mmCIF file of C-alpha atoms and ligand atoms in Angstrom:
data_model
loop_
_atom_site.group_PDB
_atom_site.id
_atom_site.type_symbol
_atom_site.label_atom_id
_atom_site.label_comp_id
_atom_site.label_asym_id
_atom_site.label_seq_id
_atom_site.Cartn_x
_atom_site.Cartn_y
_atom_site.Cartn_z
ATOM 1 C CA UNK C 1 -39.196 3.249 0.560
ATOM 2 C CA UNK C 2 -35.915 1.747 -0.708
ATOM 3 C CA UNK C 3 -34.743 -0.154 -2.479
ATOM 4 C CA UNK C 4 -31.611 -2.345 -2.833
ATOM 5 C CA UNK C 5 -30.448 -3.464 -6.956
ATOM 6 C CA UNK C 6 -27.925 -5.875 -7.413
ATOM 7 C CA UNK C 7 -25.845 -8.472 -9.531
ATOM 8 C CA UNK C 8 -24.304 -11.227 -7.350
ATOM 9 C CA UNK C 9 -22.290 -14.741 -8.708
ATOM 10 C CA UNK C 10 -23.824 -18.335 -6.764
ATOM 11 C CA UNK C 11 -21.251 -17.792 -4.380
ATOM 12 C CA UNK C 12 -22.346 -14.022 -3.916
ATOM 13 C CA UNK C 13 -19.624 -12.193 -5.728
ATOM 14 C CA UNK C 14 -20.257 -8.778 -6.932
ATOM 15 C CA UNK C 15 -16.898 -7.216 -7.548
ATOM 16 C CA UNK C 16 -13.092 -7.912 -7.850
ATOM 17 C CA UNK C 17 -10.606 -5.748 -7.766
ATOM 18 C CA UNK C 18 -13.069 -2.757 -8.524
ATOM 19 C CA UNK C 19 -14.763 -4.054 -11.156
ATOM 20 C CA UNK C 20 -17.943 -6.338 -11.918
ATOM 21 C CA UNK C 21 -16.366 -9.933 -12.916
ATOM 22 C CA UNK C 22 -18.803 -10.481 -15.857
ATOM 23 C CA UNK C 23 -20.599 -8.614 -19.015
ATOM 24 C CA UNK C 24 -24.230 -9.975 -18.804
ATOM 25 C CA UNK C 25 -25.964 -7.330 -21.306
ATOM 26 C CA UNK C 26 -29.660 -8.640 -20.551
ATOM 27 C CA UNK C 27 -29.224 -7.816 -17.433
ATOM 28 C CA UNK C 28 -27.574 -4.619 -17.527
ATOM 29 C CA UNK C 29 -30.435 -3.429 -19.440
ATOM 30 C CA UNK C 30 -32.772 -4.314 -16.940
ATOM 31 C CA UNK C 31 -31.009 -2.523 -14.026
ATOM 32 C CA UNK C 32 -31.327 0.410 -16.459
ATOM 33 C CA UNK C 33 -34.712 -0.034 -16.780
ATOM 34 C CA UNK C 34 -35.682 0.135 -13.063
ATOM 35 C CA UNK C 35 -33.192 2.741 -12.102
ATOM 36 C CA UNK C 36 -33.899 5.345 -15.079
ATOM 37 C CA UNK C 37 -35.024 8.498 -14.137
ATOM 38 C CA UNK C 38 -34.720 7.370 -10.425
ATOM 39 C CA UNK C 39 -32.131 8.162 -7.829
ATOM 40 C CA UNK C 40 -29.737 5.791 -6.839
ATOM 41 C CA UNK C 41 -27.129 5.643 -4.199
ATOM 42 C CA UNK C 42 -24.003 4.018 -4.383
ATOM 43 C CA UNK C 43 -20.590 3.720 -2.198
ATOM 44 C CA UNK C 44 -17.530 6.000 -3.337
ATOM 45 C CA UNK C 45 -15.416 2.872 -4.926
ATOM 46 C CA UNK C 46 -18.702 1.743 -6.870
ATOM 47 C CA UNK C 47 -18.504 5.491 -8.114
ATOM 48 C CA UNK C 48 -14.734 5.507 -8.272
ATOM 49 C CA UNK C 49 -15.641 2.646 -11.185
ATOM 50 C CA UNK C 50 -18.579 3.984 -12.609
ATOM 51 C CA UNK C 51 -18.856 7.315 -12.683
ATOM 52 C CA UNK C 52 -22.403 9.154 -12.113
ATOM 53 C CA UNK C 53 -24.917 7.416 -14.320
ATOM 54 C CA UNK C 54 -27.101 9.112 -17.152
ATOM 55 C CA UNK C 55 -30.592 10.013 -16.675
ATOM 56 C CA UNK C 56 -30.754 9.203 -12.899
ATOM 57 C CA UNK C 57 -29.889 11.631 -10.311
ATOM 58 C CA UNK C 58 -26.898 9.910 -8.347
ATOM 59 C CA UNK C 59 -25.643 10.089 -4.630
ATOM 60 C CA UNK C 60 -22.468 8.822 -3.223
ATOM 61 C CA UNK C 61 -21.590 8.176 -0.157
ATOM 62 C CA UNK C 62 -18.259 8.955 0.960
ATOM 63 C CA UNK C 63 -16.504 9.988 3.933
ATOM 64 C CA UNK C 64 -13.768 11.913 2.342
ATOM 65 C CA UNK C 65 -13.827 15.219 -0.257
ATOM 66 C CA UNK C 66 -15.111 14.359 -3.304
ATOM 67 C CA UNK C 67 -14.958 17.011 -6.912
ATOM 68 C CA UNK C 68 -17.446 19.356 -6.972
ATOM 69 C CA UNK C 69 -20.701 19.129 -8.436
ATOM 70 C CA UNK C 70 -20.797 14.960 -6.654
ATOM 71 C CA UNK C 71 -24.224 14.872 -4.293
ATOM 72 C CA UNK C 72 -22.797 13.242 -1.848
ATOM 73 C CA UNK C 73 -22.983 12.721 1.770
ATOM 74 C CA UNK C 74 -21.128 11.002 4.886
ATOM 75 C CA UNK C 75 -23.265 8.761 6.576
ATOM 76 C CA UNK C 76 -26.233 6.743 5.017
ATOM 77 C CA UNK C 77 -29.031 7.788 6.771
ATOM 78 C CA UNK C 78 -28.667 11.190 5.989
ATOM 79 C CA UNK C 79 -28.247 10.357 2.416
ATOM 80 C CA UNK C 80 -31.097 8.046 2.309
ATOM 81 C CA UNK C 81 -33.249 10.522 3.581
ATOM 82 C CA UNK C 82 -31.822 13.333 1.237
ATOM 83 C CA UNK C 83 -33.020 11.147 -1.517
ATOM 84 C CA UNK C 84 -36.348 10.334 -0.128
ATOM 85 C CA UNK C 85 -37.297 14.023 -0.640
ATOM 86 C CA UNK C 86 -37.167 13.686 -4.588
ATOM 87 C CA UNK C 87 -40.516 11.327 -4.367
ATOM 88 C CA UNK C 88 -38.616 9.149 -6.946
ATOM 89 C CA UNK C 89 -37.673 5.194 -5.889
ATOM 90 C CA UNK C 90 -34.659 5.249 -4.603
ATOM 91 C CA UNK C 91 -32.312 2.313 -5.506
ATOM 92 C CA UNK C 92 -29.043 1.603 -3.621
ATOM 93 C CA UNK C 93 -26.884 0.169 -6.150
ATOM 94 C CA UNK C 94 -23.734 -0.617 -4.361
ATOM 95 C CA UNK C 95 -20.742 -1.778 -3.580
ATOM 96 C CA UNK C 96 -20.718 -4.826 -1.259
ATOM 97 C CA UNK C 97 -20.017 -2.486 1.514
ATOM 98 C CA UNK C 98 -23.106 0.173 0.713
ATOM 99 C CA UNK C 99 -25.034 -3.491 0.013
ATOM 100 C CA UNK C 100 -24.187 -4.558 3.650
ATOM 101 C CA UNK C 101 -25.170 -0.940 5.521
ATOM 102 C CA UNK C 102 -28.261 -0.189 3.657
ATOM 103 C CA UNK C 103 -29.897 -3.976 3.913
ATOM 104 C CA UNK C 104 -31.641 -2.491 7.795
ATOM 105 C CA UNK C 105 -32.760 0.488 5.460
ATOM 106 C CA UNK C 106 -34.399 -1.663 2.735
ATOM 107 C CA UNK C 107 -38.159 -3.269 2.109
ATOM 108 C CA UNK C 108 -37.079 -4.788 -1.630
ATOM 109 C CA UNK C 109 -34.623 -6.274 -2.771
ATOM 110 C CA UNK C 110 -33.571 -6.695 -7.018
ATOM 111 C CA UNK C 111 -31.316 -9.276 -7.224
ATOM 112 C CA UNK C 112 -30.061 -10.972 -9.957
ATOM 113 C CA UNK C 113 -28.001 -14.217 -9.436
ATOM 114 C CA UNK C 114 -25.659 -14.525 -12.684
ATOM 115 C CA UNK C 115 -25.064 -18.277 -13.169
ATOM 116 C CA UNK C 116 -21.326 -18.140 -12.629
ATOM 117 C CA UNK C 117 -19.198 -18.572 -9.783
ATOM 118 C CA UNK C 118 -15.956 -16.545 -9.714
ATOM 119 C CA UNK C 119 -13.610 -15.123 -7.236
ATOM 120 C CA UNK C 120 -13.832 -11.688 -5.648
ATOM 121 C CA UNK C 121 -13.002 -9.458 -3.067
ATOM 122 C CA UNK C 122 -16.803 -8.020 -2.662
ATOM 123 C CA UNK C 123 -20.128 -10.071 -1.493
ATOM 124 C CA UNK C 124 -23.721 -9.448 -1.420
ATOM 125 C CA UNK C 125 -25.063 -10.128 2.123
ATOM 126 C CA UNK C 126 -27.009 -13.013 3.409
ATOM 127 C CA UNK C 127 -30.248 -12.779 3.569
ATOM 128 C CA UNK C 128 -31.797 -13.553 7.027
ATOM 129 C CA UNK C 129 -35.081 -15.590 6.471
ATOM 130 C CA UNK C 130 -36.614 -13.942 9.498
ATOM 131 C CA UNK C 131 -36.811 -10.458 7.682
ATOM 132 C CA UNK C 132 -37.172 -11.610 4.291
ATOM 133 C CA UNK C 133 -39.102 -13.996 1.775
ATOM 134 C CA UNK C 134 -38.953 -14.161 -2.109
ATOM 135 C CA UNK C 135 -42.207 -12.807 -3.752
ATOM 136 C CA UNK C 136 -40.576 -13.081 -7.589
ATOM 137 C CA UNK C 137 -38.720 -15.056 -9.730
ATOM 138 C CA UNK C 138 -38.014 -14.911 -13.342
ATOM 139 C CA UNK C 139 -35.577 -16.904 -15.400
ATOM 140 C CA UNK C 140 -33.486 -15.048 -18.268
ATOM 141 C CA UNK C 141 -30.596 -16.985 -20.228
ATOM 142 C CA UNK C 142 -27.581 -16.091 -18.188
ATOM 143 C CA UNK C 143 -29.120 -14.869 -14.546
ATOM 144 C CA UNK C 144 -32.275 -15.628 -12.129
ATOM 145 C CA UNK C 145 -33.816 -12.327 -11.461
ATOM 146 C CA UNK C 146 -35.365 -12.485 -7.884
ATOM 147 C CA UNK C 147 -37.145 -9.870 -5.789
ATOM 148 C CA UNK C 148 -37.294 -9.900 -2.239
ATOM 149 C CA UNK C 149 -39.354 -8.080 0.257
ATOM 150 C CA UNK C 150 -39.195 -7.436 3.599
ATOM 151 C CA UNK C 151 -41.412 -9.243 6.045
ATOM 152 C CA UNK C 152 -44.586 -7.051 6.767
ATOM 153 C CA UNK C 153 -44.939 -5.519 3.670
ATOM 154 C CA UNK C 154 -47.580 -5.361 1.053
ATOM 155 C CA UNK C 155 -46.875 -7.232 -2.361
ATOM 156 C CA UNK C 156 -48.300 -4.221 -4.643
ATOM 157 C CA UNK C 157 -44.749 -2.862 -5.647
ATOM 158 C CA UNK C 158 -43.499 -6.050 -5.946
ATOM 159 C CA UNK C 159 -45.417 -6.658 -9.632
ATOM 160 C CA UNK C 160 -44.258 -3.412 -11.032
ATOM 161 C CA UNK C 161 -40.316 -5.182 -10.122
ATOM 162 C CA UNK C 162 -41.096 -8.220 -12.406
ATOM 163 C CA UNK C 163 -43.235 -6.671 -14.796
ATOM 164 C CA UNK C 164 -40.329 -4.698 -15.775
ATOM 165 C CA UNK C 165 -39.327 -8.511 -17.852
ATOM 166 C CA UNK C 166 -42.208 -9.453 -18.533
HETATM 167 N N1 NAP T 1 -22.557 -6.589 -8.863
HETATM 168 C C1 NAP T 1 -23.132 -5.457 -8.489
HETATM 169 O O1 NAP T 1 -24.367 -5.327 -8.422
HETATM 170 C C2 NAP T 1 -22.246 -4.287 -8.124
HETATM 171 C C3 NAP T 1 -22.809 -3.019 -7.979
HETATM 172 C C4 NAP T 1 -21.963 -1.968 -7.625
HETATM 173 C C5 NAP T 1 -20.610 -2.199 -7.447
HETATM 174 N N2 NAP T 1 -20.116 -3.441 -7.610
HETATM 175 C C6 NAP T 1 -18.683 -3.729 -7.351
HETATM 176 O O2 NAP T 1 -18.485 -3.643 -5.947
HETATM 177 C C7 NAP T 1 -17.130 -3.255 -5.705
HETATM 178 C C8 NAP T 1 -17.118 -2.020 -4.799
HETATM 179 O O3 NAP T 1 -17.723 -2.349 -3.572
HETATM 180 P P1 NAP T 1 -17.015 -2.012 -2.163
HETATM 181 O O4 NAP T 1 -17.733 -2.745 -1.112
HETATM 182 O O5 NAP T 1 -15.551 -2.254 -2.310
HETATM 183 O O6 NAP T 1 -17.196 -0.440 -2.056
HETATM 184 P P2 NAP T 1 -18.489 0.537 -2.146
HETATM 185 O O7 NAP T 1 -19.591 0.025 -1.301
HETATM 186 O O8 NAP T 1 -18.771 0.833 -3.586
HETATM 187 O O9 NAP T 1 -17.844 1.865 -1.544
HETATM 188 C C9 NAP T 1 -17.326 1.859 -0.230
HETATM 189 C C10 NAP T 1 -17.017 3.296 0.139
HETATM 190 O O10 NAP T 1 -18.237 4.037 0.247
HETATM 191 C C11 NAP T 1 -18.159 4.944 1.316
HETATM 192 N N3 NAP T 1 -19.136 4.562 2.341
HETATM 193 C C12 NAP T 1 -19.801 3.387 2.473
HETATM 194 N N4 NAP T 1 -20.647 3.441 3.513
HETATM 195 C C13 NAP T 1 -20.508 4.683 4.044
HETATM 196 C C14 NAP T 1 -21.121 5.353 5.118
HETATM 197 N N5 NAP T 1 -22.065 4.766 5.887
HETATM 198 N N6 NAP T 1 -20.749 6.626 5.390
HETATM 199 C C15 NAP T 1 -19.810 7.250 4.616
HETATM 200 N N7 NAP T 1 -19.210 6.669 3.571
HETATM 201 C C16 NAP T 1 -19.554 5.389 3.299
HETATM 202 C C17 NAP T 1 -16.728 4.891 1.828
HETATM 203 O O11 NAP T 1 -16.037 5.817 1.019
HETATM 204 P P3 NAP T 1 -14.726 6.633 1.505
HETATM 205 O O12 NAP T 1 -13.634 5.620 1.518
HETATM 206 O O13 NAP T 1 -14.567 7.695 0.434
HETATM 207 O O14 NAP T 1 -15.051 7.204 2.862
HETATM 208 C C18 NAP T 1 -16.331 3.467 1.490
HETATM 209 O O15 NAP T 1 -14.926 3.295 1.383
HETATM 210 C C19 NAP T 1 -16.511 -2.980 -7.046
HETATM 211 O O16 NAP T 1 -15.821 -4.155 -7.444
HETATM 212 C C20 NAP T 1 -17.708 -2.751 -7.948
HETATM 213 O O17 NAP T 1 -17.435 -3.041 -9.300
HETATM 214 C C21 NAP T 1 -20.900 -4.483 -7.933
#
Protein backbone atom coordinates (compact mmCIF):
# COMPACT_ATOMS: atom_id res chain seq x y z
CA UNK A 1 0.00 0.00 0.00
CA UNK A 2 1.28 3.54 -0.67
CA UNK A 3 0.91 6.31 -0.10
CA UNK A 4 1.48 9.76 -1.68
CA UNK A 5 1.95 13.15 1.13
CA UNK A 6 1.96 16.43 -0.15
CA UNK A 7 1.73 20.36 0.15
CA UNK A 8 0.52 22.00 -3.09
CA UNK A 9 -0.51 26.11 -3.65
CA UNK A 10 -4.38 26.56 -5.60
CA UNK A 11 -2.53 26.61 -8.63
CA UNK A 12 -0.59 23.32 -7.62
CA UNK A 13 2.80 24.66 -6.73
CA UNK A 14 4.99 22.67 -4.55
CA UNK A 15 8.47 23.98 -5.04
CA UNK A 16 10.58 26.86 -6.57
CA UNK A 17 13.83 26.93 -7.15
CA UNK A 18 14.42 23.90 -4.69
CA UNK A 19 12.64 24.97 -2.01
CA UNK A 20 8.92 24.89 -0.58
CA UNK A 21 7.50 28.61 -1.29
CA UNK A 22 5.80 28.91 2.17
CA UNK A 23 6.31 28.15 6.15
CA UNK A 24 2.84 26.73 7.16
CA UNK A 25 3.88 25.19 10.74
CA UNK A 26 0.34 23.45 11.31
CA UNK A 27 0.86 21.69 8.63
CA UNK A 28 4.31 20.68 8.82
CA UNK A 29 3.46 19.12 11.99
CA UNK A 30 0.94 17.08 10.59
CA UNK A 31 3.09 15.60 7.76
CA UNK A 32 5.29 14.70 10.75
CA UNK A 33 2.71 13.10 12.35
CA UNK A 34 1.74 10.63 9.57
CA UNK A 35 5.20 10.00 8.34
CA UNK A 36 6.97 9.34 11.89
CA UNK A 37 8.38 6.19 12.34
CA UNK A 38 7.33 5.32 8.70
CA UNK A 39 9.35 5.12 5.55
CA UNK A 40 9.13 7.61 3.07
CA UNK A 41 10.48 8.00 -0.37
CA UNK A 42 11.44 11.01 -1.94
CA UNK A 43 13.27 12.21 -5.36
CA UNK A 44 17.14 13.14 -5.09
CA UNK A 45 16.49 17.17 -5.40
CA UNK A 46 13.67 16.85 -2.60
CA UNK A 47 16.68 15.16 -0.65
CA UNK A 48 19.26 17.50 -2.11
CA UNK A 49 16.91 20.18 0.09
CA UNK A 50 16.06 18.23 2.91
CA UNK A 51 18.30 15.97 3.93
CA UNK A 52 17.17 12.39 5.40
CA UNK A 53 14.47 13.05 7.95
CA UNK A 54 14.55 12.01 11.77
CA UNK A 55 12.78 9.10 13.06
CA UNK A 56 11.64 7.72 9.64
CA UNK A 57 13.68 5.44 7.63
CA UNK A 58 14.22 7.40 4.22
CA UNK A 59 14.76 6.26 0.50
CA UNK A 60 15.83 8.31 -2.38
CA UNK A 61 15.59 7.78 -5.59
CA UNK A 62 18.28 8.75 -7.77
CA UNK A 63 19.86 7.72 -10.84
CA UNK A 64 23.30 8.90 -10.13
CA UNK A 65 25.97 7.99 -7.01
CA UNK A 66 24.84 9.23 -4.03
CA UNK A 67 27.30 9.35 -0.28
CA UNK A 68 27.32 6.39 1.42
CA UNK A 69 25.13 5.27 4.01
CA UNK A 70 21.82 7.03 1.44
CA UNK A 71 19.16 3.89 0.82
CA UNK A 72 18.65 4.62 -2.32
CA UNK A 73 17.72 3.11 -5.52
CA UNK A 74 17.36 3.84 -9.45
CA UNK A 75 14.08 3.17 -10.59
CA UNK A 76 10.79 3.43 -8.48
CA UNK A 77 9.44 0.23 -8.56
CA UNK A 78 12.25 -1.35 -7.17
CA UNK A 79 12.36 1.15 -4.45
CA UNK A 80 8.76 0.96 -3.74
CA UNK A 81 8.95 -2.52 -3.31
CA UNK A 82 12.24 -2.34 -1.16
CA UNK A 83 10.16 -0.34 1.19
CA UNK A 84 7.15 -2.49 1.19
CA UNK A 85 9.25 -5.17 2.97
CA UNK A 86 9.56 -2.99 6.26
CA UNK A 87 5.55 -3.60 6.89
CA UNK A 88 5.57 0.17 7.78
CA UNK A 89 3.21 2.76 5.46
CA UNK A 90 5.14 3.92 3.07
CA UNK A 91 4.70 7.64 2.12
CA UNK A 92 6.18 9.16 -1.08
CA UNK A 93 6.90 12.59 -0.16
CA UNK A 94 8.25 14.13 -3.25
CA UNK A 95 9.34 16.29 -5.49
CA UNK A 96 6.87 17.15 -8.29
CA UNK A 97 8.72 14.74 -10.41
CA UNK A 98 8.65 11.57 -7.73
CA UNK A 99 4.77 13.09 -7.23
CA UNK A 100 4.13 12.54 -11.02
CA UNK A 101 5.87 8.74 -11.32
CA UNK A 102 4.55 7.29 -8.20
CA UNK A 103 0.66 8.61 -8.68
CA UNK A 104 0.09 4.75 -10.95
CA UNK A 105 1.77 3.29 -7.69
CA UNK A 106 -0.57 4.98 -5.17
CA UNK A 107 -4.21 4.05 -3.44
CA UNK A 108 -4.14 7.46 -1.03
CA UNK A 109 -3.42 10.44 -1.45
CA UNK A 110 -2.51 13.37 1.69
CA UNK A 111 -2.83 16.48 0.26
CA UNK A 112 -2.89 19.63 1.68
CA UNK A 113 -3.91 22.69 -0.47
CA UNK A 114 -2.16 25.85 1.29
CA UNK A 115 -4.42 28.84 0.51
CA UNK A 116 -1.85 30.74 -1.51
CA UNK A 117 -1.06 30.93 -5.00
CA UNK A 118 2.60 31.55 -5.92
CA UNK A 119 4.92 30.87 -8.71
CA UNK A 120 7.08 27.78 -9.12
CA UNK A 121 8.95 25.62 -11.16
CA UNK A 122 7.37 22.22 -9.54
CA UNK A 123 3.49 20.97 -9.66
CA UNK A 124 1.50 18.37 -8.05
CA UNK A 125 -0.32 16.30 -10.73
CA UNK A 126 -3.89 16.36 -11.76
CA UNK A 127 -5.93 14.19 -10.46
CA UNK A 128 -7.95 12.10 -13.01
CA UNK A 129 -11.59 11.69 -11.65
CA UNK A 130 -11.79 8.27 -13.22
CA UNK A 131 -9.18 6.79 -10.67
CA UNK A 132 -9.86 8.93 -7.86
CA UNK A 133 -12.60 10.50 -5.46
CA UNK A 134 -12.16 12.56 -2.19
CA UNK A 135 -13.18 10.52 0.96
CA UNK A 136 -11.82 13.52 3.54
CA UNK A 137 -11.74 16.92 4.11
CA UNK A 138 -10.73 18.98 6.99
CA UNK A 139 -10.28 22.71 7.25
CA UNK A 140 -7.18 24.15 9.33
CA UNK A 141 -6.39 28.07 9.32
CA UNK A 142 -3.94 28.33 6.49
CA UNK A 143 -4.53 24.88 4.29
CA UNK A 144 -7.51 22.31 3.33
CA UNK A 145 -6.23 18.95 4.23
CA UNK A 146 -7.82 16.41 1.74
CA UNK A 147 -7.38 12.66 1.33
CA UNK A 148 -7.92 10.89 -1.70
CA UNK A 149 -8.29 7.30 -2.54
CA UNK A 150 -8.12 5.38 -5.35
CA UNK A 151 -11.22 4.03 -6.99
CA UNK A 152 -11.87 0.37 -5.72
CA UNK A 153 -10.62 0.66 -2.49
CA UNK A 154 -11.99 0.23 0.94
CA UNK A 155 -12.46 3.48 3.14
CA UNK A 156 -10.97 1.80 6.49
CA UNK A 157 -7.46 3.54 6.20
CA UNK A 158 -8.89 6.48 5.13
CA UNK A 159 -10.20 7.48 8.99
CA UNK A 160 -6.89 6.77 10.54
CA UNK A 161 -5.61 9.84 7.63
CA UNK A 162 -8.07 12.40 9.18
CA UNK A 163 -8.11 11.27 12.56
CA UNK A 164 -4.60 12.23 12.68
CA UNK A 165 -6.44 16.26 13.09
CA UNK A 166 -8.99 15.46 14.67
N1 LIG B 1 5.25 20.81 -1.34
C1 LIG B 1 5.64 19.56 -1.14
O1 LIG B 1 4.89 18.70 -0.64
C2 LIG B 1 7.04 19.17 -1.53
C3 LIG B 1 7.57 17.95 -1.10
C4 LIG B 1 8.86 17.62 -1.50
C5 LIG B 1 9.59 18.50 -2.29
N2 LIG B 1 9.04 19.66 -2.67
C6 LIG B 1 9.77 20.59 -3.57
O2 LIG B 1 9.80 19.98 -4.86
C7 LIG B 1 10.97 20.43 -5.54
C8 LIG B 1 11.77 19.21 -6.02
O3 LIG B 1 10.97 18.47 -6.92
P1 LIG B 1 11.53 18.01 -8.36
O4 LIG B 1 10.39 17.54 -9.15
O5 LIG B 1 12.37 19.11 -8.91
O6 LIG B 1 12.54 16.84 -7.98
P2 LIG B 1 12.38 15.48 -7.10
O7 LIG B 1 11.16 14.74 -7.50
O8 LIG B 1 12.58 15.81 -5.66
O9 LIG B 1 13.71 14.73 -7.56
C9 LIG B 1 13.90 14.42 -8.93
C10 LIG B 1 15.11 13.51 -9.02
O10 LIG B 1 14.81 12.25 -8.41
C11 LIG B 1 15.39 11.20 -9.14
N3 LIG B 1 14.33 10.37 -9.71
C12 LIG B 1 13.01 10.66 -9.84
N4 LIG B 1 12.36 9.62 -10.38
C13 LIG B 1 13.29 8.65 -10.58
C14 LIG B 1 13.23 7.34 -11.09
N5 LIG B 1 12.07 6.78 -11.51
N6 LIG B 1 14.38 6.62 -11.16
C15 LIG B 1 15.56 7.16 -10.73
N7 LIG B 1 15.67 8.39 -10.22
C16 LIG B 1 14.54 9.13 -10.16
C17 LIG B 1 16.26 11.85 -10.20
O11 LIG B 1 17.50 12.06 -9.56
P3 LIG B 1 18.92 12.10 -10.33
O12 LIG B 1 18.93 13.40 -11.06
O13 LIG B 1 19.93 12.03 -9.20
O14 LIG B 1 18.96 10.89 -11.23
C18 LIG B 1 15.54 13.16 -10.44
O15 LIG B 1 16.38 14.17 -10.98
C19 LIG B 1 11.75 21.27 -4.57
O16 LIG B 1 11.41 22.63 -4.81
C20 LIG B 1 11.21 20.83 -3.22
O17 LIG B 1 11.35 21.83 -2.23
C21 LIG B 1 7.79 20.01 -2.32
Amino acid sequence: MIYIIGAMSRNRVVGKEGKIPWKVAEELSLFRKITYGNVVVMGRKTFDAIGGLEGRRNIVLSGSRMAEGVEHYGNLEEALSKAETSGKRVFVIGGGETFSEALPFASFIYLSVIGVECEGDSFFPELDERQWHRVGRRACERFVFLVYERNGYSHSIVEGGLSVIS
